[in-house]
XYZ file of C-alpha atoms in Angstrom:
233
model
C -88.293 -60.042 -219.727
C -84.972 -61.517 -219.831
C -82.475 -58.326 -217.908
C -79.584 -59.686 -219.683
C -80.901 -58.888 -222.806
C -80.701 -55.065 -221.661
C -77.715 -54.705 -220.054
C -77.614 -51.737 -217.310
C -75.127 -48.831 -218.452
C -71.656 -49.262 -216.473
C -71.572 -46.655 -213.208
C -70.609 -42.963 -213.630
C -67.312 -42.941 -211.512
C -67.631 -40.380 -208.163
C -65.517 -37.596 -207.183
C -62.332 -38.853 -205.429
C -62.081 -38.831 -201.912
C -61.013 -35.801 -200.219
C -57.523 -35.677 -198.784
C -57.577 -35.202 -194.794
C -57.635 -31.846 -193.554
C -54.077 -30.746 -192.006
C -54.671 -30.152 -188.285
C -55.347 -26.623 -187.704
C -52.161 -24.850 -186.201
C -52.372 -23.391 -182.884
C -51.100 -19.818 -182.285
C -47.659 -19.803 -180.278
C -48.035 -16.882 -177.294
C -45.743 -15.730 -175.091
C -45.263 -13.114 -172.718
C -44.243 -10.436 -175.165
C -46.960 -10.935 -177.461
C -49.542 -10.322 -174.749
C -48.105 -7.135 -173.448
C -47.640 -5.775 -177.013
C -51.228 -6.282 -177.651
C -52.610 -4.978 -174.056
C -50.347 -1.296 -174.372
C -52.137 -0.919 -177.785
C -55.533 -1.579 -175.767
C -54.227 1.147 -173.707
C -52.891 3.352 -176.091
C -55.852 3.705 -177.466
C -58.846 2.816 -175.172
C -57.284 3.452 -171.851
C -57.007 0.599 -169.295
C -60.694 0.114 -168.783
C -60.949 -1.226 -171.993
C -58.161 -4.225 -171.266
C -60.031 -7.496 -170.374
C -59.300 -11.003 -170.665
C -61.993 -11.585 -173.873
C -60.821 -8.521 -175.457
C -57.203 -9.275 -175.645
C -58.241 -12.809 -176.938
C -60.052 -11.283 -179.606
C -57.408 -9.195 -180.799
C -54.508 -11.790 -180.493
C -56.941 -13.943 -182.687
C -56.886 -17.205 -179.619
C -59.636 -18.245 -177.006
C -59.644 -16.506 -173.510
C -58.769 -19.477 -171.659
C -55.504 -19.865 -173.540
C -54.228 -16.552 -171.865
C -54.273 -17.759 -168.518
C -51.874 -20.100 -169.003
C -49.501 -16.580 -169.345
C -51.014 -14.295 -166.948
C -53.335 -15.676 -164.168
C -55.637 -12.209 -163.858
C -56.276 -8.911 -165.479
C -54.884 -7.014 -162.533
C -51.889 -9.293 -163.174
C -51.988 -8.485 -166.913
C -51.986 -4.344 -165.983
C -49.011 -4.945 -164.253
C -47.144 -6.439 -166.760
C -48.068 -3.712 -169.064
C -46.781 -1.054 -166.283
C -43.810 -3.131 -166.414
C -42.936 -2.648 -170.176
C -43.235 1.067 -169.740
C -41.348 1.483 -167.079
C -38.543 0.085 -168.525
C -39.288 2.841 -171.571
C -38.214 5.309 -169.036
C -34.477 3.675 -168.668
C -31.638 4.854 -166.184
C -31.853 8.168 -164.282
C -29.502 10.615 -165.906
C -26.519 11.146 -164.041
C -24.357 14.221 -165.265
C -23.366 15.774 -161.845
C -25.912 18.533 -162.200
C -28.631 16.400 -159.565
C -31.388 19.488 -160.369
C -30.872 19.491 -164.126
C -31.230 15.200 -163.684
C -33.897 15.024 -161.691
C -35.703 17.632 -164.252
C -35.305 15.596 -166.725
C -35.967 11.912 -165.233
C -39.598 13.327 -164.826
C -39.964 15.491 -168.063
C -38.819 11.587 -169.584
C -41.669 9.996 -167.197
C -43.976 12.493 -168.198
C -43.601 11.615 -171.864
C -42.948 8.258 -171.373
C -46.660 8.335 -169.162
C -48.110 10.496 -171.910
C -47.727 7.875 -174.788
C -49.911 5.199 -172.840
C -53.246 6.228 -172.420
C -54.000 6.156 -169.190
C -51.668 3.760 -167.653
C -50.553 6.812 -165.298
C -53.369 6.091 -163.063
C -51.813 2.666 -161.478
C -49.229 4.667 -159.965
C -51.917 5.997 -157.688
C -51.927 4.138 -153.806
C -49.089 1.889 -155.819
C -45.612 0.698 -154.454
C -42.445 -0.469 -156.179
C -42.968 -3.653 -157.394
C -40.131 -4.940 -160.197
C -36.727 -4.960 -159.951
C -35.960 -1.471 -162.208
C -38.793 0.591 -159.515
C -36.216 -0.356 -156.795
C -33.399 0.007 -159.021
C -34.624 3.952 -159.766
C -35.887 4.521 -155.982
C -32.388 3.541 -154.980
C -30.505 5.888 -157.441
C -32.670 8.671 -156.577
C -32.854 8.700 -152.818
C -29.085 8.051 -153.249
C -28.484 11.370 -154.860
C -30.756 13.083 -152.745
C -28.906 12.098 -149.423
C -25.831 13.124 -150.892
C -26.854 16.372 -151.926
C -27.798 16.348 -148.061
C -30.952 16.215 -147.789
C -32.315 14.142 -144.893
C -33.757 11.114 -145.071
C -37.310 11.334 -144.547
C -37.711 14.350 -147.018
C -35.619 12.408 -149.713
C -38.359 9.750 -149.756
C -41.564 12.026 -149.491
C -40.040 14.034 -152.353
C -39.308 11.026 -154.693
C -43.085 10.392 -154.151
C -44.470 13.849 -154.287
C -42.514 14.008 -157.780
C -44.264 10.761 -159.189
C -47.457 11.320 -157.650
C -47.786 14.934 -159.518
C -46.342 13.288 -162.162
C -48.673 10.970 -162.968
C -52.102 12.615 -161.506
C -50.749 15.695 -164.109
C -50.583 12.455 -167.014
C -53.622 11.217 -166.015
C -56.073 14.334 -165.615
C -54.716 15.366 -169.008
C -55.684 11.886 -170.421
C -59.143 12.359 -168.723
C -59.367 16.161 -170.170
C -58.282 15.182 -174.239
C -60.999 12.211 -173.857
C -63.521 12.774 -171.497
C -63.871 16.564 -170.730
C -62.970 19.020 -172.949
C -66.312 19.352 -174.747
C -67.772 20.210 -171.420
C -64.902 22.213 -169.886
C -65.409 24.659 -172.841
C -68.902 24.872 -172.739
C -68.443 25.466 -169.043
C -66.682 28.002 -169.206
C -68.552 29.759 -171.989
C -71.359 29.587 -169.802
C -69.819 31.143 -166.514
C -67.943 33.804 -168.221
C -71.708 35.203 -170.016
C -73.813 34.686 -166.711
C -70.554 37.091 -165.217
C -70.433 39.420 -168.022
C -74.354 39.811 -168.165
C -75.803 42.595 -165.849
C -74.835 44.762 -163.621
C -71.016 44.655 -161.980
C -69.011 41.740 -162.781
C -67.907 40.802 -158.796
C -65.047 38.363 -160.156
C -63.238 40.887 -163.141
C -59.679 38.719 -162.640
C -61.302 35.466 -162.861
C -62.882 36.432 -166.018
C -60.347 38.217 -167.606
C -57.924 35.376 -166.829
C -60.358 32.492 -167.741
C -58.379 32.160 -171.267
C -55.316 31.609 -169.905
C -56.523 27.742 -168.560
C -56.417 27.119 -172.602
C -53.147 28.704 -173.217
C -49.964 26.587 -173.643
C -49.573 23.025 -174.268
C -49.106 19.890 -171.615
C -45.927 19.627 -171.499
C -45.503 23.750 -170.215
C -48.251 23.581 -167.593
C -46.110 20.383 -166.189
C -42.465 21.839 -166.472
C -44.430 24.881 -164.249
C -45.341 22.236 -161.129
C -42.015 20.245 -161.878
C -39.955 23.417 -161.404
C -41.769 24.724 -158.609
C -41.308 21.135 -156.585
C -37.231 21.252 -157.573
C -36.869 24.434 -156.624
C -38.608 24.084 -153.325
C -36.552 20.812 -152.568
C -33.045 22.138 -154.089
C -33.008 26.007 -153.606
């Protein structure tokens, strides 16, 4: 059979090309970014829960891309610890050193408070940026000229942030950890007491309520005063 008799039917057009893709854009970090995103780890989570993949995750980028900011996670808690204590700012100064130096660590407390558990790198820590030295310096300032000598100026600025922050941080471990079992605890010892015979420990029972009573902030103005006044009678 002659084909050019029966001509073939002229070829359905395809679907244009597709235009190139744009190249994907690439995320922009910086320093600020990172911390932001690690304190709301904290915040939240507490400072066990900050790791390398986890920040990556929650800035949206790959792990790898984070080193190129912050060489370690120890290095990236530290940065963090930074940022807040820079919240804290300058230690008051209003010629009334008892009434300052109340306040400088009712501010820390809060300060502390609002971070998780970030309190607990102040523990076996030493002054590190620029603003730690900047406060040590103001503070054992006003202590020696309020005369008080030089080796108890410096144990008392760290007696006042060590009960500082182990009062942040056991509170932190107590509102997420331990309250549950603190009150069942102490359900349980005050009915084996009560139950039988002659309670040997009345005052402890009685006065077993009282660890409930109040908020944070009054159980730590109690230790806060009770260091000032021993240090400035």
């Amino acid at each position: 059979m002659d084909r050019r008799q029966f001509p073939l039917p002229p070829r359905t057009p395809g679907p244009p090309p597709r235009p190139p893709r744009p190249p994907r854009s690439r995320r922009v970090l910086d320093a600020e970014q990172i911390i932001d995103v690690t304190l709301r780890i904290i915040d939240v989570d507490g400072t066990d829960a900050v790791t390398m993949r986890r920040l990556a995750s929650d800035l949206g980028v790959t792990a790898s891309s984070l080193y190129q900011h912050v060489r370690s996670r120890e290095g990236l808690l530290a940065l963090a610890h930074g940022r807040v204590s820079d919240e804290l700012g300058p230690v008051p100064d209003t010629g009334d050193l008892r009434a300052d130096l109340h306040e400088h660590y009712l501010r820390m407390h809060r300060v502390l408070t609002a971070h998780g558990d970030i309190a607990r790198l102040d523990f076996a820590a030493v002054p590190s940026g620029m603003g730690d030295f900047e406060d040590l310096e103001v503070l054992l300032g006003r202590l020696l000229d309020a005369g008080i000598g030089s080796r108890r100026a410096m144990w008392a600025v760290d007696r006042l942030l060590l009960y500082t922050a182990a009062d942040v941080y056991e509170n932190w471990l107590f509102r997420t950890r331990t309250a549950p079992e603190m009150e069942a605890w102490t359900t349980r010892v005050r009915a084996h007491l009560e139950s039988g015979g002659e309670n040997p420990f009345p005052r402890v029972t009685s006065l077993m309520g009282t660890m409930a009573e109040g908020d944070v902030e009054e159980r730590y103005l109690l230790g806060l005063d009770l260091l000032l006044e021993g240090l400035l009678p």
